[in-house]
Every structure is written in structure tokens, then in C-alpha cells.
PDB file of C-alpha atoms in Angstrom:
ATOM      1  CA  ALA A   1      70.830   8.894  21.529  1.00  0.00           C
ATOM      2  CA  SER A   2      74.375   7.745  19.874  1.00  0.00           C
ATOM      3  CA  GLU A   3      73.268   4.197  20.322  1.00  0.00           C
ATOM      4  CA  ASN A   4      70.891   4.654  17.478  1.00  0.00           C
ATOM      5  CA  ILE A   5      73.154   6.462  14.826  1.00  0.00           C
ATOM      6  CA  GLU A   6      75.669   3.677  15.800  1.00  0.00           C
ATOM      7  CA  PHE A   7      73.239   1.234  14.810  1.00  0.00           C
ATOM      8  CA  TYR A   8      72.309   2.631  12.020  1.00  0.00           C
ATOM      9  CA  GLU A   9      75.997   3.355  10.393  1.00  0.00           C
ATOM     10  CA  GLU A  10      77.225  -0.546  11.589  1.00  0.00           C
ATOM     11  CA  VAL A  11      73.832  -1.937   9.918  1.00  0.00           C
ATOM     12  CA  GLN A  12      75.283  -0.400   6.611  1.00  0.00           C
ATOM     13  CA  THR A  13      78.252  -2.122   6.960  1.00  0.00           C
ATOM     14  CA  TYR A  14      76.038  -5.728   7.677  1.00  0.00           C
ATOM     15  CA  LYS A  15      74.312  -4.800   3.761  1.00  0.00           C
ATOM     16  CA  LEU A  16      77.353  -5.075   2.397  1.00  0.00           C
ATOM     17  CA  LEU A  17      78.789  -8.239   3.758  1.00  0.00           C
ATOM     18  CA  PHE A  18      78.179 -11.393   1.460  1.00  0.00           C
ATOM     19  CA  ALA A  19      79.167 -14.333   2.601  1.00  0.00           C
ATOM     20  CA  PRO A  20      75.646 -15.598   4.342  1.00  0.00           C
ATOM     21  CA  ARG A  21      78.833 -16.810   7.310  1.00  0.00           C
ATOM     22  CA  ASP A  22      79.645 -13.616   7.481  1.00  0.00           C
ATOM     23  CA  ARG A  23      76.164 -12.133   7.408  1.00  0.00           C
ATOM     24  CA  ALA A  24      75.119 -14.404  10.138  1.00  0.00           C
ATOM     25  CA  GLN A  25      78.349 -13.549  12.998  1.00  0.00           C
ATOM     26  CA  VAL A  26      78.326  -9.714  12.248  1.00  0.00           C
ATOM     27  CA  ALA A  27      73.986 -10.140  13.007  1.00  0.00           C
ATOM     28  CA  ARG A  28      74.573 -12.153  15.602  1.00  0.00           C
ATOM     29  CA  ARG A  29      76.798  -9.401  17.172  1.00  0.00           C
ATOM     30  CA  LEU A  30      74.039  -6.616  16.183  1.00  0.00           C
ATOM     31  CA  TRP A  31      71.407  -8.618  18.183  1.00  0.00           C
ATOM     32  CA  LEU A  32      73.736  -8.716  21.167  1.00  0.00           C
ATOM     33  CA  LYS A  33      75.227  -5.097  20.979  1.00  0.00           C
ATOM     34  CA  TYR A  34      71.931  -3.390  20.102  1.00  0.00           C
ATOM     35  CA  VAL A  35      68.743  -5.511  20.237  1.00  0.00           C
ATOM     36  CA  ASP A  36      68.668  -8.362  22.588  1.00  0.00           C
ATOM     37  CA  GLU A  37      66.723  -6.997  26.166  1.00  0.00           C
ATOM     38  CA  GLY A  38      70.311  -7.031  27.890  1.00  0.00           C
ATOM     39  CA  ALA A  39      72.051  -5.146  25.484  1.00  0.00           C
ATOM     40  CA  ALA A  40      74.510  -2.542  26.127  1.00  0.00           C
ATOM     41  CA  ARG A  41      73.548  -0.088  23.814  1.00  0.00           C
ATOM     42  CA  ILE A  42      69.966  -0.894  23.163  1.00  0.00           C
ATOM     43  CA  ILE A  43      67.575   0.339  20.766  1.00  0.00           C
ATOM     44  CA  LYS A  44      63.470   0.802  20.944  1.00  0.00           C
ATOM     45  CA  LEU A  45      61.972  -1.392  19.275  1.00  0.00           C
ATOM     46  CA  PRO A  46      58.270  -2.729  19.663  1.00  0.00           C
ATOM     47  CA  ASP A  47      58.235  -6.477  20.662  1.00  0.00           C
ATOM     48  CA  ASP A  48      56.731  -7.711  17.576  1.00  0.00           C
ATOM     49  CA  ALA A  49      59.618  -6.489  15.928  1.00  0.00           C
ATOM     50  CA  ARG A  50      62.452  -7.671  18.232  1.00  0.00           C
ATOM     51  CA  ARG A  51      60.809 -10.857  18.647  1.00  0.00           C
ATOM     52  CA  ALA A  52      60.735 -11.049  14.297  1.00  0.00           C
ATOM     53  CA  LEU A  53      64.212  -9.878  14.100  1.00  0.00           C
ATOM     54  CA  GLN A  54      64.912 -12.772  16.640  1.00  0.00           C
ATOM     55  CA  ALA A  55      63.486 -15.417  15.390  1.00  0.00           C
ATOM     56  CA  GLU A  56      65.707 -14.324  11.967  1.00  0.00           C
ATOM     57  CA  VAL A  57      68.944 -13.623  13.271  1.00  0.00           C
ATOM     58  CA  MET A  58      69.592 -16.001  15.944  1.00  0.00           C
ATOM     59  CA  GLY A  59      67.447 -19.634  14.782  1.00  0.00           C
ATOM     60  CA  GLY A  60      70.630 -20.591  13.098  1.00  0.00           C
ATOM     61  CA  GLY A  61      69.650 -20.643   9.679  1.00  0.00           C
ATOM     62  CA  GLU A  62      70.735 -18.224   6.474  1.00  0.00           C
ATOM     63  CA  VAL A  63      70.128 -14.890   7.202  1.00  0.00           C
ATOM     64  CA  SER A  64      69.015 -11.782   4.691  1.00  0.00           C
ATOM     65  CA  PRO A  65      70.880  -9.270   3.723  1.00  0.00           C
ATOM     66  CA  GLY A  66      67.433  -7.323   4.475  1.00  0.00           C
ATOM     67  CA  ALA A  67      67.160  -8.588   8.255  1.00  0.00           C
ATOM     68  CA  PHE A  68      67.650  -5.602   9.784  1.00  0.00           C
ATOM     69  CA  ASP A  69      65.864  -3.364   7.719  1.00  0.00           C
ATOM     70  CA  TRP A  70      63.075  -2.066   9.503  1.00  0.00           C
ATOM     71  CA  ALA A  71      64.677  -1.594  13.121  1.00  0.00           C
ATOM     72  CA  GLU A  72      67.242   0.849  10.526  1.00  0.00           C
ATOM     73  CA  ARG A  73      63.569   2.583   9.536  1.00  0.00           C
ATOM     74  CA  GLU A  74      62.770   3.162  13.147  1.00  0.00           C
ATOM     75  CA  THR A  75      66.020   3.991  14.099  1.00  0.00           C
ATOM     76  CA  LEU A  76      66.339   6.375  11.441  1.00  0.00           C
ATOM     77  CA  PHE A  77      62.843   7.513  12.510  1.00  0.00           C
ATOM     78  CA  LEU A  78      64.100   8.010  16.018  1.00  0.00           C
ATOM     79  CA  ILE A  79      67.842   9.833  15.402  1.00  0.00           C
ATOM     80  CA  ALA A  80      64.744  11.979  13.116  1.00  0.00           C
ATOM     81  CA  ASP A  81      62.635  13.132  15.895  1.00  0.00           C
ATOM     82  CA  ASN A  82      65.004  13.441  18.368  1.00  0.00           C
ATOM     83  CA  LEU A  83      67.045  15.716  15.826  1.00  0.00           C
ATOM     84  CA  TYR A  84      63.770  17.629  14.987  1.00  0.00           C
ATOM     85  CA  ALA A  85      62.643  18.329  18.549  1.00  0.00           C
ATOM     86  CA  GLU A  86      67.015  19.310  19.782  1.00  0.00           C
ATOM     87  CA  TYR A  87      66.716  21.964  16.932  1.00  0.00           C
ATOM     88  CA  THR A  88      62.789  23.774  17.717  1.00  0.00           C
ATOM     89  CA  ARG A  89      64.404  23.671  21.142  1.00  0.00           C
ATOM     90  CA  GLN A  90      66.972  25.355  20.240  1.00  0.00           C
ATOM     91  CA  ALA A  91      64.835  27.632  17.747  1.00  0.00           C
ATOM     92  CA  VAL A  92      62.802  28.941  20.377  1.00  0.00           C
ATOM     93  CA  GLN A  93      65.216  29.884  23.322  1.00  0.00           C
ATOM     94  CA  ALA A  94      66.741  31.487  20.822  1.00  0.00           C
ATOM     95  CA  VAL A  95      64.303  33.754  19.865  1.00  0.00           C
ATOM     96  CA  LYS A  96      63.428  34.320  23.625  1.00  0.00           C
ATOM     97  CA  ASP A  97      66.811  35.131  23.914  1.00  0.00           C
ATOM     98  CA  GLU A  98      66.307  38.051  21.083  1.00  0.00           C
ATOM     99  CA  VAL A  99      63.500  38.796  22.996  1.00  0.00           C
ATOM    100  CA  THR A 100      64.900  39.937  26.101  1.00  0.00           C
ATOM    101  CA  ALA A 101      67.944  41.195  24.090  1.00  0.00           C
ATOM    102  CA  ALA A 102      64.833  43.551  22.581  1.00  0.00           C
ATOM    103  CA  ALA A 103      63.022  43.907  25.631  1.00  0.00           C
ATOM    104  CA  GLN A 104      66.794  45.208  27.965  1.00  0.00           C
ATOM    105  CA  VAL A 105      68.046  47.912  25.042  1.00  0.00           C
ATOM    106  CA  ASP A 106      64.615  48.998  24.679  1.00  0.00           C
ATOM    107  CA  ALA A 107      64.460  49.271  28.841  1.00  0.00           C
ATOM    108  CA  ALA A 108      67.995  50.696  28.501  1.00  0.00           C
ATOM    109  CA  LYS A 109      67.227  53.634  25.676  1.00  0.00           C
ATOM    110  CA  LEU A 110      63.954  54.456  28.675  1.00  0.00           C
ATOM    111  CA  GLY A 111      66.108  54.954  31.420  1.00  0.00           C
ATOM    112  CA  LEU A 112      64.591  52.132  33.698  1.00  0.00           C
ATOM    113  CA  GLY A 113      67.809  50.206  34.948  1.00  0.00           C
ATOM    114  CA  CYS A 114      66.742  47.051  33.355  1.00  0.00           C
ATOM    115  CA  GLY A 115      69.868  45.339  34.076  1.00  0.00           C
ATOM    116  CA  PRO A 116      70.864  43.152  37.194  1.00  0.00           C
ATOM    117  CA  GLU A 117      71.048  46.288  39.222  1.00  0.00           C
ATOM    118  CA  GLY A 118      67.668  46.711  38.148  1.00  0.00           C
ATOM    119  CA  GLY A 119      65.993  43.534  38.842  1.00  0.00           C
ATOM    120  CA  GLY A 120      66.710  42.701  35.461  1.00  0.00           C
ATOM    121  CA  CYS A 121      64.141  42.249  32.421  1.00  0.00           C
ATOM    122  CA  VAL A 122      61.413  40.492  31.356  1.00  0.00           C
ATOM    123  CA  ALA A 123      60.571  39.412  28.428  1.00  0.00           C
TER     124      ALA A 123
END
């Protein structure tokens, strides 16, 4: 999902911030945009991780540069899982298409009338 990629990219920018005040402001913005339960672009995090992050980001104290490290790793795992699942789906479909095309060629060579008018081929 695009919110995971956007979150990851914004965390990379957050990590570059030096001033504690800037970090705190951006961390709160990230929290409200991606982590808070009512966030418009919410990312999936376990409740315990969400609570720990909330304590650091919304607690009023200084927010560490690594505050989002755990959430960032979890988001990267989700991105990788989604990409792998899509790659696998596309690879399986490509194999099915290839087998169907080969079956149509073989059927045509044998004169079986495999095509829309002949009811199609079954791979």
C-alpha cells in the first residue's frame, strides 16, 4: 500500500533532522498522519508498538532520532511481503498464459479447432 512507502520516505527525512524541536514537530506530524488510530494514511503496527511510539512522540519530551526505527522496519517487511506476493501472482499468471498459448498452438497443429469458435482450449 502506498501509505507504507510514503511513511518510509518521510521517516528517512525525519532521521536527517538535527534540532530536537524540529524532530518533535515532524514526529508529531508523522504520528498524526500515519500512526494515530484516526490517521488518514494509517500504517499497520501492533498495539504495543503503537503505544510505545505514542509515549515517546506524544509524551512532550525530546523525541529520539531513532523513534520510528521499529515502525520503519515493520513497514519495510510489509512492503517486501506485498511486492513478493504481487511478483508471485504475476509469475503464476505468466506461466498459465504460456501454457494456454502452447496448448492453443498444439491444438491448431492437430486441427482441433481450439479457439473462441471451437469453445477455447483448456490448459
